[in-house]
């Protein structure tokens, strides 16, 4: 199964951790990283992602300019044939329980991972969406 | 215009108006209106009217109705009803509907009016003070909210990054991979450190009293060169400081240094990557008891649309650089405290020039 990841994070260390975990647990996968949510949204909108069986968006919430929740709102306005290809996992250090609760109800949001993003947490996410782990 | 209190008097009888004005014109600035339309014009043109006297019985509209109408639009002026009729119903509705401050019986005596104005003015001042305090409180709450957000973003963010990195490092055996990770962790630690010191600046500059001393900018410049010289030369940034101080200058040294440190760190932080000929030019001149500080850099620049917000708390003009969004806010706050000013001009991709003026104390 071919997996394609879109990582939206604005600090080097978080990008590094996400890509490193994908590399270690899945091996072969397409990874595209974005520092801002609007750039990621643009990429998705123009349908630029490579062909894959599953598309997963790893999304930080606290981003400059457009934050994670606005991203989700705009993402939901995309046509079904695009957005149904994607599964979103929110990866955040936010402590705003009410906001996280609301976001977990959104249709395309599979899971919310509270940072730090560790091997264990990433593994349980992959298991939940039925992806085999190395 | 003098600083006499502005008083508005509304009565449909011209004689009463003339009498009122004649009696009180030396002590107060009296505005007169024969009807409520004129009265509203006065209120619109003079937002500083302190006390409004209105006669109850007027054609078209009663005093109570008029007060009821203006109390939401012009809430600040103190409302006082004047009437010849000892009508208890009118008094009740004046209090309940018109929310009046006092009730004066016609024919009035001078002393009643004067005391009503003086008492009304005290109430007005207390009320305005309360409003100002409320606004300050609101601002403090807004800042607290932003701070709560910032705690999870700027404090928890780098920490969780470090924790995640430690978790991955446990599985690593390759020294070069570990070193790369250490470098990223170090960056996160620096970010935290930077954030904590600006938080410290923020609170000390807001709460602290100024300590005014003589400032020798040549010495300040030497210190800046000591602190930033090594960093700028290893990063190939040309860093020049010129000081022209023919006269003494008095201010708070710590605050001045905090301002300069922030300006220089920003100029370093926002340099263009991979650009030959990076430079920072700091010019300080003191003339006529005014320090003018101009700092120009060859950085990434700031779009004009962001000029108005770069001095706000936790605002970041750029997405992927290390900024806490407190630096310029602290600078601005400190300048306000010193009675100074800051201007910015910038061309995206070319660089930014900040011009600061600070008066000597």
PDB file of N, CA and C in Angstrom, chain B residues 97-142:
ATOM      1  N   UNK B  97     -36.623  56.405  34.291  1.00  0.00           N
ATOM      2  CA  UNK B  97     -36.439  56.361  32.840  1.00  0.00           C
ATOM      3  C   UNK B  97     -35.291  57.231  32.375  1.00  0.00           C
ATOM      4  N   UNK B  98     -35.182  58.416  32.978  1.00  0.00           N
ATOM      5  CA  UNK B  98     -34.157  59.348  32.496  1.00  0.00           C
ATOM      6  C   UNK B  98     -32.855  59.188  33.242  1.00  0.00           C
ATOM      7  N   UNK B  99     -32.875  58.365  34.305  1.00  0.00           N
ATOM      8  CA  UNK B  99     -31.665  58.133  35.077  1.00  0.00           C
ATOM      9  C   UNK B  99     -30.973  59.435  35.459  1.00  0.00           C
ATOM     10  N   UNK B 100     -31.760  60.349  36.044  1.00  0.00           N
ATOM     11  CA  UNK B 100     -31.177  61.663  36.312  1.00  0.00           C
ATOM     12  C   UNK B 100     -30.368  61.654  37.597  1.00  0.00           C
ATOM     13  N   UNK B 101     -29.478  62.640  37.683  1.00  0.00           N
ATOM     14  CA  UNK B 101     -28.579  62.746  38.829  1.00  0.00           C
ATOM     15  C   UNK B 101     -29.249  63.569  39.931  1.00  0.00           C
ATOM     16  N   UNK B 102     -29.924  64.655  39.535  1.00  0.00           N
ATOM     17  CA  UNK B 102     -30.619  65.492  40.516  1.00  0.00           C
ATOM     18  C   UNK B 102     -31.891  66.058  39.917  1.00  0.00           C
ATOM     19  N   UNK B 103     -32.668  66.653  40.795  1.00  0.00           N
ATOM     20  CA  UNK B 103     -33.960  67.193  40.439  1.00  0.00           C
ATOM     21  C   UNK B 103     -34.009  68.572  41.078  1.00  0.00           C
ATOM     22  N   UNK B 104     -34.188  69.623  40.257  1.00  0.00           N
ATOM     23  CA  UNK B 104     -34.165  70.971  40.824  1.00  0.00           C
ATOM     24  C   UNK B 104     -35.506  71.668  40.603  1.00  0.00           C
ATOM     25  N   UNK B 105     -35.988  72.313  41.647  1.00  0.00           N
ATOM     26  CA  UNK B 105     -37.276  72.978  41.634  1.00  0.00           C
ATOM     27  C   UNK B 105     -37.143  74.371  41.031  1.00  0.00           C
ATOM     28  N   UNK B 106     -38.102  74.752  40.196  1.00  0.00           N
ATOM     29  CA  UNK B 106     -38.144  76.086  39.608  1.00  0.00           C
ATOM     30  C   UNK B 106     -39.035  76.976  40.479  1.00  0.00           C
ATOM     31  N   UNK B 107     -38.782  78.231  40.710  1.00  0.00           N
ATOM     32  CA  UNK B 107     -37.584  78.941  40.257  1.00  0.00           C
ATOM     33  C   UNK B 107     -36.354  78.514  41.051  1.00  0.00           C
ATOM     34  N   UNK B 108     -35.274  78.247  40.334  1.00  0.00           N
ATOM     35  CA  UNK B 108     -34.059  77.777  41.014  1.00  0.00           C
ATOM     36  C   UNK B 108     -33.332  78.925  41.699  1.00  0.00           C
ATOM     37  N   UNK B 109     -32.575  78.572  42.721  1.00  0.00           N
ATOM     38  CA  UNK B 109     -31.687  79.580  43.286  1.00  0.00           C
ATOM     39  C   UNK B 109     -30.269  79.211  42.890  1.00  0.00           C
ATOM     40  N   UNK B 110     -29.430  80.224  42.785  1.00  0.00           N
ATOM     41  CA  UNK B 110     -28.072  80.077  42.264  1.00  0.00           C
ATOM     42  C   UNK B 110     -27.303  78.944  42.968  1.00  0.00           C
ATOM     43  N   UNK B 111     -27.473  78.919  44.295  1.00  0.00           N
ATOM     44  CA  UNK B 111     -26.709  77.956  45.085  1.00  0.00           C
ATOM     45  C   UNK B 111     -27.048  76.500  44.722  1.00  0.00           C
ATOM     46  N   UNK B 112     -28.342  76.246  44.461  1.00  0.00           N
ATOM     47  CA  UNK B 112     -28.760  74.898  44.074  1.00  0.00           C
ATOM     48  C   UNK B 112     -28.069  74.449  42.800  1.00  0.00           C
ATOM     49  N   UNK B 113     -28.072  75.377  41.848  1.00  0.00           N
ATOM     50  CA  UNK B 113     -27.463  75.043  40.555  1.00  0.00           C
ATOM     51  C   UNK B 113     -25.963  74.803  40.728  1.00  0.00           C
ATOM     52  N   UNK B 114     -25.282  75.720  41.431  1.00  0.00           N
ATOM     53  CA  UNK B 114     -23.836  75.579  41.608  1.00  0.00           C
ATOM     54  C   UNK B 114     -23.500  74.259  42.299  1.00  0.00           C
ATOM     55  N   UNK B 115     -24.244  73.955  43.355  1.00  0.00           N
ATOM     56  CA  UNK B 115     -23.906  72.714  44.056  1.00  0.00           C
ATOM     57  C   UNK B 115     -24.204  71.499  43.177  1.00  0.00           C
ATOM     58  N   UNK B 116     -25.284  71.579  42.390  1.00  0.00           N
ATOM     59  CA  UNK B 116     -25.600  70.464  41.485  1.00  0.00           C
ATOM     60  C   UNK B 116     -24.481  70.268  40.461  1.00  0.00           C
ATOM     61  N   UNK B 117     -23.951  71.403  39.964  1.00  0.00           N
ATOM     62  CA  UNK B 117     -22.874  71.287  38.974  1.00  0.00           C
ATOM     63  C   UNK B 117     -21.623  70.677  39.617  1.00  0.00           C
ATOM     64  N   UNK B 118     -21.284  71.187  40.797  1.00  0.00           N
ATOM     65  CA  UNK B 118     -20.063  70.694  41.441  1.00  0.00           C
ATOM     66  C   UNK B 118     -20.181  69.205  41.785  1.00  0.00           C
ATOM     67  N   UNK B 119     -21.301  68.820  42.357  1.00  0.00           N
ATOM     68  CA  UNK B 119     -21.501  67.415  42.699  1.00  0.00           C
ATOM     69  C   UNK B 119     -21.564  66.547  41.440  1.00  0.00           C
ATOM     70  N   UNK B 120     -22.280  67.058  40.444  1.00  0.00           N
ATOM     71  CA  UNK B 120     -22.407  66.342  39.178  1.00  0.00           C
ATOM     72  C   UNK B 120     -21.050  66.119  38.539  1.00  0.00           C
ATOM     73  N   UNK B 121     -20.213  67.161  38.605  1.00  0.00           N
ATOM     74  CA  UNK B 121     -18.889  67.063  38.011  1.00  0.00           C
ATOM     75  C   UNK B 121     -18.038  66.005  38.718  1.00  0.00           C
ATOM     76  N   UNK B 122     -18.163  65.949  40.049  1.00  0.00           N
ATOM     77  CA  UNK B 122     -17.417  64.926  40.799  1.00  0.00           C
ATOM     78  C   UNK B 122     -17.838  63.533  40.334  1.00  0.00           C
ATOM     79  N   UNK B 123     -19.141  63.379  40.173  1.00  0.00           N
ATOM     80  CA  UNK B 123     -19.679  62.096  39.735  1.00  0.00           C
ATOM     81  C   UNK B 123     -19.173  61.758  38.331  1.00  0.00           C
ATOM     82  N   UNK B 124     -19.191  62.796  37.472  1.00  0.00           N
ATOM     83  CA  UNK B 124     -18.714  62.644  36.094  1.00  0.00           C
ATOM     84  C   UNK B 124     -17.268  62.153  36.091  1.00  0.00           C
ATOM     85  N   UNK B 125     -16.421  62.797  36.919  1.00  0.00           N
ATOM     86  CA  UNK B 125     -15.006  62.427  36.944  1.00  0.00           C
ATOM     87  C   UNK B 125     -14.818  61.002  37.445  1.00  0.00           C
ATOM     88  N   UNK B 126     -15.537  60.656  38.514  1.00  0.00           N
ATOM     89  CA  UNK B 126     -15.414  59.304  39.056  1.00  0.00           C
ATOM     90  C   UNK B 126     -15.858  58.282  38.015  1.00  0.00           C
ATOM     91  N   UNK B 127     -16.938  58.621  37.332  1.00  0.00           N
ATOM     92  CA  UNK B 127     -17.489  57.742  36.310  1.00  0.00           C
ATOM     93  C   UNK B 127     -16.525  57.551  35.142  1.00  0.00           C
ATOM     94  N   UNK B 128     -15.930  58.688  34.705  1.00  0.00           N
ATOM     95  CA  UNK B 128     -14.982  58.597  33.582  1.00  0.00           C
ATOM     96  C   UNK B 128     -13.764  57.793  33.998  1.00  0.00           C
ATOM     97  N   UNK B 129     -13.324  58.019  35.250  1.00  0.00           N
ATOM     98  CA  UNK B 129     -12.161  57.289  35.742  1.00  0.00           C
ATOM     99  C   UNK B 129     -12.452  55.794  35.734  1.00  0.00           C
ATOM    100  N   UNK B 130     -13.651  55.457  36.145  1.00  0.00           N
ATOM    101  CA  UNK B 130     -14.062  54.062  36.166  1.00  0.00           C
ATOM    102  C   UNK B 130     -14.019  53.476  34.757  1.00  0.00           C
ATOM    103  N   UNK B 131     -14.480  54.270  33.795  1.00  0.00           N
ATOM    104  CA  UNK B 131     -14.471  53.786  32.404  1.00  0.00           C
ATOM    105  C   UNK B 131     -13.052  53.538  31.924  1.00  0.00           C
ATOM    106  N   UNK B 132     -12.148  54.493  32.263  1.00  0.00           N
ATOM    107  CA  UNK B 132     -10.757  54.331  31.850  1.00  0.00           C
ATOM    108  C   UNK B 132     -10.174  53.075  32.496  1.00  0.00           C
ATOM    109  N   UNK B 133     -10.452  52.905  33.791  1.00  0.00           N
ATOM    110  CA  UNK B 133      -9.944  51.716  34.500  1.00  0.00           C
ATOM    111  C   UNK B 133     -10.509  50.438  33.880  1.00  0.00           C
ATOM    112  N   UNK B 134     -11.779  50.510  33.500  1.00  0.00           N
ATOM    113  CA  UNK B 134     -12.388  49.349  32.858  1.00  0.00           C
ATOM    114  C   UNK B 134     -11.699  49.008  31.556  1.00  0.00           C
ATOM    115  N   UNK B 135     -11.390  50.043  30.782  1.00  0.00           N
ATOM    116  CA  UNK B 135     -10.696  49.801  29.512  1.00  0.00           C
ATOM    117  C   UNK B 135      -9.331  49.189  29.763  1.00  0.00           C
ATOM    118  N   UNK B 136      -8.629  49.706  30.810  1.00  0.00           N
ATOM    119  CA  UNK B 136      -7.313  49.158  31.133  1.00  0.00           C
ATOM    120  C   UNK B 136      -7.424  47.688  31.533  1.00  0.00           C
ATOM    121  N   UNK B 137      -8.457  47.406  32.301  1.00  0.00           N
ATOM    122  CA  UNK B 137      -8.697  46.037  32.754  1.00  0.00           C
ATOM    123  C   UNK B 137      -8.974  45.127  31.559  1.00  0.00           C
ATOM    124  N   UNK B 138      -9.778  45.641  30.640  1.00  0.00           N
ATOM    125  CA  UNK B 138     -10.107  44.889  29.444  1.00  0.00           C
ATOM    126  C   UNK B 138      -8.842  44.548  28.666  1.00  0.00           C
ATOM    127  N   UNK B 139      -7.974  45.566  28.562  1.00  0.00           N
ATOM    128  CA  UNK B 139      -6.704  45.390  27.855  1.00  0.00           C
ATOM    129  C   UNK B 139      -5.857  44.327  28.561  1.00  0.00           C
ATOM    130  N   UNK B 140      -5.845  44.397  29.893  1.00  0.00           N
ATOM    131  CA  UNK B 140      -5.063  43.423  30.654  1.00  0.00           C
ATOM    132  C   UNK B 140      -5.606  42.008  30.444  1.00  0.00           C
ATOM    133  N   UNK B 141      -6.928  41.899  30.389  1.00  0.00           N
ATOM    134  CA  UNK B 141      -7.535  40.588  30.134  1.00  0.00           C
ATOM    135  C   UNK B 141      -7.150  40.070  28.748  1.00  0.00           C
ATOM    136  N   UNK B 142      -7.234  40.970  27.762  1.00  0.00           N
ATOM    137  CA  UNK B 142      -6.872  40.570  26.406  1.00  0.00           C
ATOM    138  C   UNK B 142      -5.433  40.069  26.367  1.00  0.00           C
TER     139      UNK B 142
END
